[in-house]
Amino acid sequence: MFGTQLIDDYARQIADEKQASVLNGSAAGTEKRYQVLHQDYAQPDELRHLAGSIKDHTLHHLGDYLTQAENSLTQRGVHVHFAETDEDARQTILTILRQHQVSRLTKSKSMAAEEIHLNPFLIENGVECLESDLGEFIIQLDDDIPSHIVKPIIHKNRRGIANSFLREGVAEDYNDDPQTITRRARIFLRKKYMDAQACITGANVLCADSGRLDIVTNEGNSRFGMAPAPLHIALVGIEKLIPSEADLAVFLNLLGRSATGQQLTVYTEFINGPRSANQPDGPEHMHVVFLDNGRSSVLASNCREILRCIRCGACQNVCPIYRQASGHAYRSPYGGPIGAVLSPLLFGDRFPEFADLPKASTLCGACHEVCPVNIPIPDLLLRLRDKAKREAVPSPAAIPMAPFALLATSPNLWRSAMSMSKAMNHLPLDVAPIKPLQDWLGQRTLPPSKGGDFRKWMKTRRKPQH
Amino acid sequence: MSRAAIFRKISAATAALKIKAPRPEYDASITHSTPKLAGSNLLEIFSRNLAEVNGRTLLSVAELVEFLTKSGQLRGYCDPLLYERIGAPLAAAGLTVETTYEPARYDDYQFGITRASGAIAESGTLILDDEHTSRRLAALSPWVHVALLDRAAIHRTISDALAALGNSPNIIWVTGPSKTADVEGILIEGVHGPGEQIALVL
Ligand code: SF4
C-alpha cells in the first residue's frame, strides 16, 4: 500500500545515528512507563479508563466548563482571551506583549505554542523569545523542530549538541559530557530568566472549578522563568480542562508515569492568579489565552476522543513506525500515533495534506494500550481513512519521491517543508500529477512564508553594533 | 469575537451528541499507590519516597551543617523568620548566612533555606506556596534548597494534598531536585533549579 510511503520513505532516508537515538529513547521510555505503572498500581487500567471518562464528560460539557474556568480566572484578576485561530492567538499574544512593552521573554515548552508557530512569529516581530526547556533550547539553537512531544531532542545525540553549543556561542569549547552540557545551559539561561520581561507557558491541565492551571516541568524552567518576570501569558488549548482540582489526582498520577516513568514530575505548579501581595517574586499580571484552532471542529467530528489527549508521548514511544521514522516524518509538531490522528483533524482545512498519516500505521493497537486517557487510536485512524475515502482525497501514490528524499536528508529543508506556512512550497505534493490534488492546491492561498529564524536573529544580535 | 464564535461551535458540537458522558463517580483511593504508601509513620514514608527521587531528609541543624560543610556549600540565604532556629547556628558553625535575597546576585547563594507549607508522603513531595516561601527565587536559584518542614503538615496521599490545596494563587509541588534526561536519556540533576533538595524536619 502506498499510503504509508511518505513516512516509510522518510524512515529510509534518515541518518542511522538519528534513527538509533529515536529507537533507544522511545524504547527506554516504553519500558520505564510499564515498570513504574505496574509496580505502583495493581490495576493501572482502571485509572486509565477513569481518566478517559472524566475527559469525555468534560468534553461533552465543554461550554459549561469553559465558562466556569473563565469566571474563576477572571474573579482572580486573570485576563482571559479567546483565540479562534492560530493567527488570532499570535496576534492576541503580541498585543499583550506590546501593551507591556516586552522585548525579551522566556518560554517554557508548550505544544500549543509549537502548533501556532509562536516563536518565529514573535522573533520576526522583534521580541526575543528564548526557549528555556533544555531540549527546546537546543532545538531553537539548531533551527530544528521537536520530534517528540515530551522529549523534543530524542533524535539528537550529545555530539550534535556539543557542536551546536560551540557553533552558537553558548560554550567556548567542545564538550559533549551531558553534565557539562546541562551546566552550560544552566548558566546561559538563568541570565536570560533574570533579564526577561515576560514568561510564556502552556498548561498541562486546567481545573474548571478553581481556574487553576497546572504546569509541570522536571527542570524547573517554567518556575524560574516566571519568578522574576512581571508578566505571565499562558496559552491553553480549550481541551485542557478537567472539572475539578480533586480530579488532578487521577491526571497527575498518570501524566508523570506515562510521560517519563515518574510518579510525579519534579515541579508541579498550580497557578490561578498573579502573585500575592506579600510575595516579591512572580508575575503581577497574568493572561490566559484559550486556543481553539480547530479543536471545536474536532469536537464536532466522529474522532472527538482524540481531544482527551494529555500529550504524554507514550503512544509515540511505543509505536513501531514512530520508532523507525521519527516524529519529523509526520510533518507537524505532533508525530507518532497522536499526530497521525490529530494533524489531519486539527488542520481541518488542510486535511488532504495530512490524509496519508492515518494510513501509516500497522494498527497494532499498542498506542491504545498505553494511552493514559484510553484513546482508541486505531479506531480513530480507521475513521480517518474512511473520511479520506469518502472525501476522495487523492492518494499520493504517484508523487515523485526524489524531492522528498532530498528533504529527508537535509534537516533545514525538511524543517522548512514542515513549517506550516511553508509546507506547500516544499512538499513534493505540488508536482503530483493528480488532478484533484492540483485543483485543491490551486485553490489554496498560502500565507507568505514567515522565516523569522532564531538563529538568524541570534547571529545579528551577537554582532557588536559599533 | 473569537469568544462568541468558539462557544457557538462548542455548543453546536455538544448539542449534537446523542449521549453525553456523565461525570464519573469514584473514590480517591483508586489513585493511591499501595507500595508507595507502605508503612505507618508518615515521616518515614515521606523520607523513603523523597530518597527515591534523590532528595534528602535531615533531622537536625547539626546534620545540615555537616552536609553543607562537606559539600562545600558555605554561603547562602535563610528566610529571616527561620534565622534564629537555623540561620544563627549555621553562622556559628562558620557558614555565611544572609537574610536578604538580592535577585541581582542570584548566583552568590549556594544554599537557600525557606519554609515548606506541607509535604506529601506518597510521593516525597514538598509543597511551597507564596504565603510560606519568603522568596520563590531563594528556593530556586541556589544549588541546595533546604525546606523547613513541620512533620504535622505531611499529607498522606496526593489526593489528600489536593483536597487541602488552599487559596494561594501560586503553589508548587517539588518532588526531588531539578532534573533532565534530554541528552540521550541520561539523568542529570540541577538543570535550572537546585541540584540538591533537602527536607529539614526538626
Ligand atoms: S494520545 Fe494518549 S498516549 Fe498519545 S500522547 Fe495523547 S495521551 Fe499520551
mmCIF file of N, CA, C and O in Angstrom, chain A residues 39-41 57 60-61 67 70 76 82 84 88 132 135 153 157-158 183 186 189-191 193-194 212 218-219 223-224 244 247 249 262-263 266-272 278-279 281 296 304, chain B residues 2-3 7 9 17 21-23 26 31-33 35 103 106-107 122-123 133 135-137 140-141 143 162 166-171 173-176 178-179 182 184 186 189-194:
data_model
loop_
_atom_site.group_PDB
_atom_site.id
_atom_site.type_symbol
_atom_site.label_atom_id
_atom_site.label_comp_id
_atom_site.label_asym_id
_atom_site.label_seq_id
_atom_site.Cartn_x
_atom_site.Cartn_y
_atom_site.Cartn_z
ATOM 1 N N GLN A 39 4.315 -1.380 38.786
ATOM 2 C CA GLN A 39 4.862 -1.526 40.126
ATOM 3 C C GLN A 39 3.996 -0.766 41.131
ATOM 4 O O GLN A 39 3.755 -1.231 42.234
ATOM 5 N N ASP A 40 3.489 0.378 40.727
ATOM 6 C CA ASP A 40 2.765 1.232 41.662
ATOM 7 C C ASP A 40 1.276 0.909 41.757
ATOM 8 O O ASP A 40 0.639 1.230 42.752
ATOM 9 N N TYR A 41 0.726 0.322 40.718
ATOM 10 C CA TYR A 41 -0.713 0.052 40.720
ATOM 11 C C TYR A 41 -1.001 -1.391 40.337
ATOM 12 O O TYR A 41 -0.445 -1.893 39.354
ATOM 13 N N HIS A 57 -16.463 13.267 29.778
ATOM 14 C CA HIS A 57 -17.507 14.058 30.423
ATOM 15 C C HIS A 57 -17.229 15.554 30.237
ATOM 16 O O HIS A 57 -18.121 16.327 29.883
ATOM 17 N N HIS A 60 -17.830 16.662 26.646
ATOM 18 C CA HIS A 60 -19.247 16.674 26.280
ATOM 19 C C HIS A 60 -19.984 17.852 26.916
ATOM 20 O O HIS A 60 -21.106 18.158 26.544
ATOM 21 N N HIS A 61 -19.362 18.462 27.925
ATOM 22 C CA HIS A 61 -19.960 19.640 28.582
ATOM 23 C C HIS A 61 -18.981 20.807 28.521
ATOM 24 O O HIS A 61 -18.887 21.607 29.447
ATOM 25 N N THR A 67 -16.831 28.114 30.513
ATOM 26 C CA THR A 67 -17.403 29.309 31.147
ATOM 27 C C THR A 67 -16.999 29.378 32.617
ATOM 28 O O THR A 67 -16.605 30.429 33.134
ATOM 29 N N GLU A 70 -13.388 30.333 32.913
ATOM 30 C CA GLU A 70 -13.227 31.750 32.577
ATOM 31 C C GLU A 70 -13.627 32.622 33.779
ATOM 32 O O GLU A 70 -12.902 33.547 34.156
ATOM 33 N N ARG A 76 -10.200 36.155 39.805
ATOM 34 C CA ARG A 76 -8.917 36.238 40.496
ATOM 35 C C ARG A 76 -7.949 37.194 39.812
ATOM 36 O O ARG A 76 -6.742 37.126 40.026
ATOM 37 N N PHE A 82 -9.774 34.671 24.137
ATOM 38 C CA PHE A 82 -10.110 33.501 23.329
ATOM 39 C C PHE A 82 -9.563 33.694 21.922
ATOM 40 O O PHE A 82 -9.707 34.762 21.341
ATOM 41 N N GLU A 84 -9.681 32.005 18.185
ATOM 42 C CA GLU A 84 -10.336 31.007 17.352
ATOM 43 C C GLU A 84 -9.330 30.316 16.434
ATOM 44 O O GLU A 84 -9.434 29.125 16.160
ATOM 45 N N ASP A 88 -5.213 34.394 15.313
ATOM 46 C CA ASP A 88 -5.814 35.129 16.438
ATOM 47 C C ASP A 88 -4.928 35.019 17.675
ATOM 48 O O ASP A 88 -4.701 35.991 18.392
ATOM 49 N N SER A 132 13.229 27.768 27.134
ATOM 50 C CA SER A 132 14.003 27.523 28.341
ATOM 51 C C SER A 132 14.098 26.047 28.723
ATOM 52 O O SER A 132 14.967 25.671 29.502
ATOM 53 N N GLY A 135 15.838 20.793 26.079
ATOM 54 C CA GLY A 135 15.638 20.208 24.758
ATOM 55 C C GLY A 135 15.166 21.231 23.748
ATOM 56 O O GLY A 135 15.691 21.337 22.635
ATOM 57 N N ILE A 153 14.287 16.485 21.821
ATOM 58 C CA ILE A 153 15.519 16.180 21.092
ATOM 59 C C ILE A 153 15.850 14.705 21.152
ATOM 60 O O ILE A 153 17.014 14.310 21.148
ATOM 61 N N ASN A 157 22.025 13.406 19.497
ATOM 62 C CA ASN A 157 22.951 12.832 20.463
ATOM 63 C C ASN A 157 23.891 13.916 20.998
ATOM 64 O O ASN A 157 23.863 15.063 20.548
ATOM 65 N N ARG A 158 24.683 13.532 21.981
ATOM 66 C CA ARG A 158 25.495 14.518 22.695
ATOM 67 C C ARG A 158 26.499 15.235 21.781
ATOM 68 O O ARG A 158 26.813 16.399 21.994
ATOM 69 N N ARG A 183 25.138 21.991 32.566
ATOM 70 C CA ARG A 183 25.620 23.128 33.373
ATOM 71 C C ARG A 183 25.773 24.377 32.519
ATOM 72 O O ARG A 183 25.515 25.498 32.963
ATOM 73 N N ARG A 186 22.502 25.831 32.017
ATOM 74 C CA ARG A 186 22.054 26.437 33.282
ATOM 75 C C ARG A 186 22.577 27.863 33.407
ATOM 76 O O ARG A 186 21.826 28.800 33.687
ATOM 77 N N LEU A 189 21.076 30.206 30.635
ATOM 78 C CA LEU A 189 19.645 30.520 30.710
ATOM 79 C C LEU A 189 19.255 31.345 31.944
ATOM 80 O O LEU A 189 18.333 32.147 31.883
ATOM 81 N N ARG A 190 19.967 31.160 33.074
ATOM 82 C CA ARG A 190 19.500 31.938 34.223
ATOM 83 C C ARG A 190 19.705 33.429 34.013
ATOM 84 O O ARG A 190 18.902 34.239 34.477
ATOM 85 N N LYS A 191 20.736 33.795 33.286
ATOM 86 C CA LYS A 191 20.904 35.216 32.952
ATOM 87 C C LYS A 191 19.672 35.700 32.202
ATOM 88 O O LYS A 191 19.162 36.786 32.429
ATOM 89 N N TYR A 193 16.606 34.405 32.227
ATOM 90 C CA TYR A 193 15.411 34.461 33.071
ATOM 91 C C TYR A 193 15.359 35.784 33.822
ATOM 92 O O TYR A 193 14.326 36.435 33.925
ATOM 93 N N MET A 194 16.511 36.134 34.422
ATOM 94 C CA MET A 194 16.551 37.298 35.285
ATOM 95 C C MET A 194 16.296 38.582 34.499
ATOM 96 O O MET A 194 15.839 39.573 35.040
ATOM 97 N N ARG A 212 -7.503 26.820 38.239
ATOM 98 C CA ARG A 212 -6.082 26.551 38.431
ATOM 99 C C ARG A 212 -5.441 25.872 37.222
ATOM 100 O O ARG A 212 -5.904 24.852 36.760
ATOM 101 N N ASN A 218 10.272 19.135 34.704
ATOM 102 C CA ASN A 218 11.277 18.470 35.517
ATOM 103 C C ASN A 218 12.455 19.383 35.810
ATOM 104 O O ASN A 218 13.131 19.257 36.811
ATOM 105 N N GLU A 219 12.696 20.304 34.895
ATOM 106 C CA GLU A 219 13.903 21.120 35.010
ATOM 107 C C GLU A 219 13.708 22.318 35.933
ATOM 108 O O GLU A 219 14.669 22.851 36.466
ATOM 109 N N ARG A 223 9.097 27.492 36.334
ATOM 110 C CA ARG A 223 9.149 28.167 37.634
ATOM 111 C C ARG A 223 10.170 29.312 37.617
ATOM 112 O O ARG A 223 9.903 30.408 38.085
ATOM 113 N N PHE A 224 11.348 29.026 37.071
ATOM 114 C CA PHE A 224 12.398 30.037 37.056
ATOM 115 C C PHE A 224 12.024 31.170 36.112
ATOM 116 O O PHE A 224 12.225 32.352 36.401
ATOM 117 N N SER A 244 -12.511 19.446 38.165
ATOM 118 C CA SER A 244 -12.147 19.996 39.469
ATOM 119 C C SER A 244 -10.726 19.641 39.881
ATOM 120 O O SER A 244 -10.098 18.742 39.321
ATOM 121 N N ASP A 247 -9.917 16.049 40.669
ATOM 122 C CA ASP A 247 -9.607 15.145 39.559
ATOM 123 C C ASP A 247 -8.118 15.145 39.195
ATOM 124 O O ASP A 247 -7.638 14.256 38.487
ATOM 125 N N ALA A 249 -5.742 14.360 40.940
ATOM 126 C CA ALA A 249 -5.064 13.167 41.468
ATOM 127 C C ALA A 249 -4.994 12.093 40.390
ATOM 128 O O ALA A 249 -3.987 11.391 40.243
ATOM 129 N N GLN A 262 7.779 8.674 35.858
ATOM 130 C CA GLN A 262 7.905 9.245 37.207
ATOM 131 C C GLN A 262 6.530 9.272 37.861
ATOM 132 O O GLN A 262 5.536 9.552 37.191
ATOM 133 N N GLN A 263 6.531 9.059 39.169
ATOM 134 C CA GLN A 263 5.259 9.157 39.885
ATOM 135 C C GLN A 263 4.681 10.564 39.707
ATOM 136 O O GLN A 263 3.511 10.728 39.368
ATOM 137 N N VAL A 266 8.890 16.602 38.557
ATOM 138 C CA VAL A 266 9.532 17.264 39.700
ATOM 139 C C VAL A 266 8.787 18.528 40.141
ATOM 140 O O VAL A 266 8.429 18.666 41.298
ATOM 141 N N TYR A 267 8.569 19.442 39.217
ATOM 142 C CA TYR A 267 7.888 20.691 39.574
ATOM 143 C C TYR A 267 6.471 20.676 39.016
ATOM 144 O O TYR A 267 6.272 20.664 37.808
ATOM 145 N N THR A 268 5.518 20.629 39.926
ATOM 146 C CA THR A 268 4.116 20.657 39.538
ATOM 147 C C THR A 268 3.539 21.938 40.111
ATOM 148 O O THR A 268 3.417 22.080 41.328
ATOM 149 N N GLU A 269 3.257 22.871 39.237
ATOM 150 C CA GLU A 269 2.894 24.211 39.696
ATOM 151 C C GLU A 269 1.410 24.449 39.463
ATOM 152 O O GLU A 269 0.870 24.080 38.425
ATOM 153 N N PHE A 270 0.745 25.036 40.451
ATOM 154 C CA PHE A 270 -0.689 25.334 40.361
ATOM 155 C C PHE A 270 -0.859 26.844 40.420
ATOM 156 O O PHE A 270 -0.494 27.471 41.417
ATOM 157 N N ILE A 271 -1.415 27.405 39.381
ATOM 158 C CA ILE A 271 -1.477 28.870 39.299
ATOM 159 C C ILE A 271 -2.879 29.316 38.918
ATOM 160 O O ILE A 271 -3.438 28.830 37.938
ATOM 161 N N ASN A 272 -3.438 30.222 39.669
ATOM 162 C CA ASN A 272 -4.688 30.814 39.214
ATOM 163 C C ASN A 272 -4.762 32.307 39.506
ATOM 164 O O ASN A 272 -5.820 32.845 39.809
ATOM 165 N N ASN A 278 2.249 39.683 49.270
ATOM 166 C CA ASN A 278 3.402 39.537 50.153
ATOM 167 C C ASN A 278 4.554 38.754 49.517
ATOM 168 O O ASN A 278 5.534 38.454 50.163
ATOM 169 N N GLN A 279 4.404 38.366 48.257
ATOM 170 C CA GLN A 279 5.445 37.579 47.588
ATOM 171 C C GLN A 279 6.185 38.464 46.595
ATOM 172 O O GLN A 279 5.594 38.984 45.657
ATOM 173 N N ASP A 281 8.467 37.678 44.390
ATOM 174 C CA ASP A 281 8.764 37.102 43.076
ATOM 175 C C ASP A 281 7.481 36.613 42.404
ATOM 176 O O ASP A 281 6.595 36.079 43.069
ATOM 177 N N SER A 296 -12.684 22.848 18.282
ATOM 178 C CA SER A 296 -14.149 22.746 18.328
ATOM 179 C C SER A 296 -14.669 21.955 17.128
ATOM 180 O O SER A 296 -15.694 21.279 17.227
ATOM 181 N N ARG A 304 -13.725 12.741 18.147
ATOM 182 C CA ARG A 304 -13.540 13.693 19.249
ATOM 183 C C ARG A 304 -12.755 13.102 20.416
ATOM 184 O O ARG A 304 -12.191 13.845 21.214
ATOM 185 N N SER B 2 -13.819 36.198 18.820
ATOM 186 C CA SER B 2 -13.391 34.804 18.892
ATOM 187 C C SER B 2 -14.183 34.038 19.935
ATOM 188 O O SER B 2 -14.584 32.905 19.716
ATOM 189 N N ARG B 3 -14.418 34.721 21.056
ATOM 190 C CA ARG B 3 -15.081 34.044 22.162
ATOM 191 C C ARG B 3 -16.442 33.509 21.731
ATOM 192 O O ARG B 3 -16.771 32.342 21.900
ATOM 193 N N PHE B 7 -17.602 29.557 21.430
ATOM 194 C CA PHE B 7 -18.702 28.990 22.216
ATOM 195 C C PHE B 7 -19.834 28.497 21.313
ATOM 196 O O PHE B 7 -20.464 27.484 21.598
ATOM 197 N N LYS B 9 -19.500 27.228 18.322
ATOM 198 C CA LYS B 9 -19.076 25.945 17.735
ATOM 199 C C LYS B 9 -19.129 24.824 18.763
ATOM 200 O O LYS B 9 -19.531 23.703 18.462
ATOM 201 N N LEU B 17 -24.619 15.728 20.313
ATOM 202 C CA LEU B 17 -24.270 14.427 20.902
ATOM 203 C C LEU B 17 -25.521 13.700 21.385
ATOM 204 O O LEU B 17 -26.345 14.283 22.091
ATOM 205 N N ALA B 21 -21.520 11.930 28.227
ATOM 206 C CA ALA B 21 -20.932 11.129 29.292
ATOM 207 C C ALA B 21 -21.219 11.766 30.643
ATOM 208 O O ALA B 21 -20.996 12.970 30.829
ATOM 209 N N PRO B 22 -21.721 11.009 31.607
ATOM 210 C CA PRO B 22 -21.956 11.558 32.937
ATOM 211 C C PRO B 22 -20.623 11.738 33.655
ATOM 212 O O PRO B 22 -19.613 11.161 33.257
ATOM 213 N N ARG B 23 -20.654 12.539 34.685
ATOM 214 C CA ARG B 23 -19.418 12.708 35.459
ATOM 215 C C ARG B 23 -19.183 11.453 36.284
ATOM 216 O O ARG B 23 -20.031 11.069 37.086
ATOM 217 N N TYR B 26 -16.129 8.352 41.671
ATOM 218 C CA TYR B 26 -15.055 7.434 42.051
ATOM 219 C C TYR B 26 -14.532 7.812 43.412
ATOM 220 O O TYR B 26 -14.678 8.939 43.871
ATOM 221 N N THR B 31 -6.608 6.315 43.143
ATOM 222 C CA THR B 31 -5.366 6.972 42.716
ATOM 223 C C THR B 31 -4.191 6.664 43.642
ATOM 224 O O THR B 31 -3.063 7.042 43.361
ATOM 225 N N HIS B 32 -4.467 6.002 44.749
ATOM 226 C CA HIS B 32 -3.392 5.761 45.721
ATOM 227 C C HIS B 32 -2.525 4.583 45.311
ATOM 228 O O HIS B 32 -3.024 3.563 44.858
ATOM 229 N N SER B 33 -1.239 4.725 45.492
ATOM 230 C CA SER B 33 -0.321 3.643 45.170
ATOM 231 C C SER B 33 0.040 2.895 46.465
ATOM 232 O O SER B 33 0.742 3.439 47.324
ATOM 233 N N PRO B 35 2.090 0.330 47.199
ATOM 234 C CA PRO B 35 3.514 0.168 47.559
ATOM 235 C C PRO B 35 4.172 1.472 48.004
ATOM 236 O O PRO B 35 4.989 1.484 48.928
ATOM 237 N N PRO B 103 18.049 39.609 44.073
ATOM 238 C CA PRO B 103 17.951 38.916 42.794
ATOM 239 C C PRO B 103 19.174 39.116 41.896
ATOM 240 O O PRO B 103 19.582 38.195 41.182
ATOM 241 N N TYR B 106 21.914 36.452 42.133
ATOM 242 C CA TYR B 106 21.282 35.131 42.192
ATOM 243 C C TYR B 106 22.268 33.969 42.257
ATOM 244 O O TYR B 106 21.942 32.913 42.782
ATOM 245 N N ASP B 107 23.459 34.174 41.745
ATOM 246 C CA ASP B 107 24.406 33.058 41.736
ATOM 247 C C ASP B 107 25.293 33.006 42.976
ATOM 248 O O ASP B 107 26.083 32.090 43.145
ATOM 249 N N GLU B 122 3.159 10.118 50.106
ATOM 250 C CA GLU B 122 3.058 9.162 48.998
ATOM 251 C C GLU B 122 4.093 9.384 47.907
ATOM 252 O O GLU B 122 4.523 8.435 47.244
ATOM 253 N N SER B 123 4.494 10.634 47.721
ATOM 254 C CA SER B 123 5.388 10.936 46.602
ATOM 255 C C SER B 123 6.699 11.595 47.008
ATOM 256 O O SER B 123 7.543 11.871 46.162
ATOM 257 N N THR B 133 6.706 30.811 51.454
ATOM 258 C CA THR B 133 8.049 30.863 50.901
ATOM 259 C C THR B 133 8.473 32.322 50.836
ATOM 260 O O THR B 133 7.821 33.129 50.181
ATOM 261 N N ARG B 135 10.898 33.922 49.424
ATOM 262 C CA ARG B 135 11.067 34.359 48.037
ATOM 263 C C ARG B 135 11.088 33.109 47.185
ATOM 264 O O ARG B 135 11.845 32.187 47.453
ATOM 265 N N ARG B 136 10.324 33.136 46.103
ATOM 266 C CA ARG B 136 10.374 31.981 45.209
ATOM 267 C C ARG B 136 11.798 31.731 44.716
ATOM 268 O O ARG B 136 12.245 30.600 44.622
ATOM 269 N N LEU B 137 12.498 32.825 44.394
ATOM 270 C CA LEU B 137 13.830 32.664 43.816
ATOM 271 C C LEU B 137 14.816 32.020 44.778
ATOM 272 O O LEU B 137 15.722 31.302 44.373
ATOM 273 N N LEU B 140 14.997 28.462 44.501
ATOM 274 C CA LEU B 140 15.169 28.012 43.120
ATOM 275 C C LEU B 140 16.581 28.200 42.577
ATOM 276 O O LEU B 140 17.138 27.304 41.939
ATOM 277 N N SER B 141 17.169 29.382 42.832
ATOM 278 C CA SER B 141 18.471 29.628 42.217
ATOM 279 C C SER B 141 19.637 28.945 42.945
ATOM 280 O O SER B 141 20.600 28.561 42.302
ATOM 281 N N TRP B 143 22.079 26.105 44.632
ATOM 282 C CA TRP B 143 22.309 24.693 44.309
ATOM 283 C C TRP B 143 21.587 23.783 45.313
ATOM 284 O O TRP B 143 21.060 22.742 44.957
ATOM 285 N N LEU B 162 -4.322 17.507 47.520
ATOM 286 C CA LEU B 162 -5.147 18.290 46.591
ATOM 287 C C LEU B 162 -6.387 18.829 47.296
ATOM 288 O O LEU B 162 -6.808 19.959 47.057
ATOM 289 N N GLY B 166 -5.807 24.792 49.215
ATOM 290 C CA GLY B 166 -5.844 26.156 49.747
ATOM 291 C C GLY B 166 -6.051 27.184 48.661
ATOM 292 O O GLY B 166 -6.396 26.851 47.534
ATOM 293 N N ASN B 167 -5.803 28.428 49.019
ATOM 294 C CA ASN B 167 -6.237 29.522 48.153
ATOM 295 C C ASN B 167 -5.121 30.354 47.545
ATOM 296 O O ASN B 167 -5.389 31.319 46.841
ATOM 297 N N SER B 168 -3.878 30.011 47.833
ATOM 298 C CA SER B 168 -2.785 30.814 47.303
ATOM 299 C C SER B 168 -2.824 30.776 45.772
ATOM 300 O O SER B 168 -3.066 29.726 45.184
ATOM 301 N N PRO B 169 -2.585 31.918 45.132
ATOM 302 C CA PRO B 169 -2.624 31.909 43.657
ATOM 303 C C PRO B 169 -1.467 31.127 43.046
ATOM 304 O O PRO B 169 -1.492 30.826 41.857
ATOM 305 N N ASN B 170 -0.479 30.828 43.844
ATOM 306 C CA ASN B 170 0.638 30.056 43.306
ATOM 307 C C ASN B 170 1.136 29.039 44.318
ATOM 308 O O ASN B 170 1.544 29.385 45.422
ATOM 309 N N ILE B 171 1.069 27.799 43.916
ATOM 310 C CA ILE B 171 1.525 26.706 44.772
ATOM 311 C C ILE B 171 2.411 25.828 43.904
ATOM 312 O O ILE B 171 2.105 25.599 42.730
ATOM 313 N N TRP B 173 4.520 22.065 43.879
ATOM 314 C CA TRP B 173 4.941 20.810 44.477
ATOM 315 C C TRP B 173 6.317 20.487 43.922
ATOM 316 O O TRP B 173 6.515 20.484 42.708
ATOM 317 N N VAL B 174 7.236 20.214 44.822
ATOM 318 C CA VAL B 174 8.603 19.919 44.415
ATOM 319 C C VAL B 174 8.927 18.483 44.808
ATOM 320 O O VAL B 174 8.917 18.147 45.990
ATOM 321 N N THR B 175 9.191 17.666 43.820
ATOM 322 C CA THR B 175 9.449 16.254 44.087
ATOM 323 C C THR B 175 10.876 15.922 43.669
ATOM 324 O O THR B 175 11.130 15.464 42.556
ATOM 325 N N GLY B 176 11.807 16.255 44.556
ATOM 326 C CA GLY B 176 13.216 15.970 44.273
ATOM 327 C C GLY B 176 13.900 17.139 43.598
ATOM 328 O O GLY B 176 13.301 18.190 43.377
ATOM 329 N N SER B 178 15.795 19.373 40.684
ATOM 330 C CA SER B 178 15.564 19.688 39.269
ATOM 331 C C SER B 178 16.318 18.692 38.404
ATOM 332 O O SER B 178 17.451 18.348 38.695
ATOM 333 N N LYS B 179 15.692 18.208 37.346
ATOM 334 C CA LYS B 179 16.422 17.223 36.542
ATOM 335 C C LYS B 179 15.999 17.182 35.099
ATOM 336 O O LYS B 179 14.961 17.711 34.708
ATOM 337 N N ASP B 182 17.119 14.912 28.879
ATOM 338 C CA ASP B 182 17.005 15.306 27.475
ATOM 339 C C ASP B 182 18.183 14.829 26.627
ATOM 340 O O ASP B 182 18.029 14.551 25.448
ATOM 341 N N GLU B 184 20.342 12.206 25.490
ATOM 342 C CA GLU B 184 20.489 10.749 25.376
ATOM 343 C C GLU B 184 19.850 9.991 26.540
ATOM 344 O O GLU B 184 20.294 8.902 26.902
ATOM 345 N N ILE B 186 20.111 10.414 29.594
ATOM 346 C CA ILE B 186 20.949 10.313 30.803
ATOM 347 C C ILE B 186 20.455 11.307 31.854
ATOM 348 O O ILE B 186 20.244 12.482 31.557
ATOM 349 N N GLU B 189 21.036 16.045 37.248
ATOM 350 C CA GLU B 189 20.292 16.840 38.227
ATOM 351 C C GLU B 189 20.837 18.260 38.305
ATOM 352 O O GLU B 189 22.010 18.499 37.991
ATOM 353 N N GLY B 190 19.971 19.158 38.745
ATOM 354 C CA GLY B 190 20.378 20.567 38.846
ATOM 355 C C GLY B 190 20.386 21.234 37.488
ATOM 356 O O GLY B 190 21.405 21.764 37.054
ATOM 357 N N VAL B 191 19.282 21.184 36.766
ATOM 358 C CA VAL B 191 19.251 21.799 35.437
ATOM 359 C C VAL B 191 19.102 23.312 35.599
ATOM 360 O O VAL B 191 20.057 24.046 35.385
ATOM 361 N N HIS B 192 17.921 23.771 35.981
ATOM 362 C CA HIS B 192 17.746 25.205 36.234
ATOM 363 C C HIS B 192 17.584 25.473 37.731
ATOM 364 O O HIS B 192 17.992 26.494 38.231
ATOM 365 N N GLY B 193 16.982 24.544 38.398
ATOM 366 C CA GLY B 193 16.760 24.676 39.828
ATOM 367 C C GLY B 193 17.807 23.908 40.613
ATOM 368 O O GLY B 193 18.852 23.529 40.085
ATOM 369 N N PRO B 194 17.528 23.667 41.905
ATOM 370 C CA PRO B 194 18.501 23.028 42.789
ATOM 371 C C PRO B 194 18.941 21.630 42.329
ATOM 372 O O PRO B 194 18.144 20.858 41.815
#
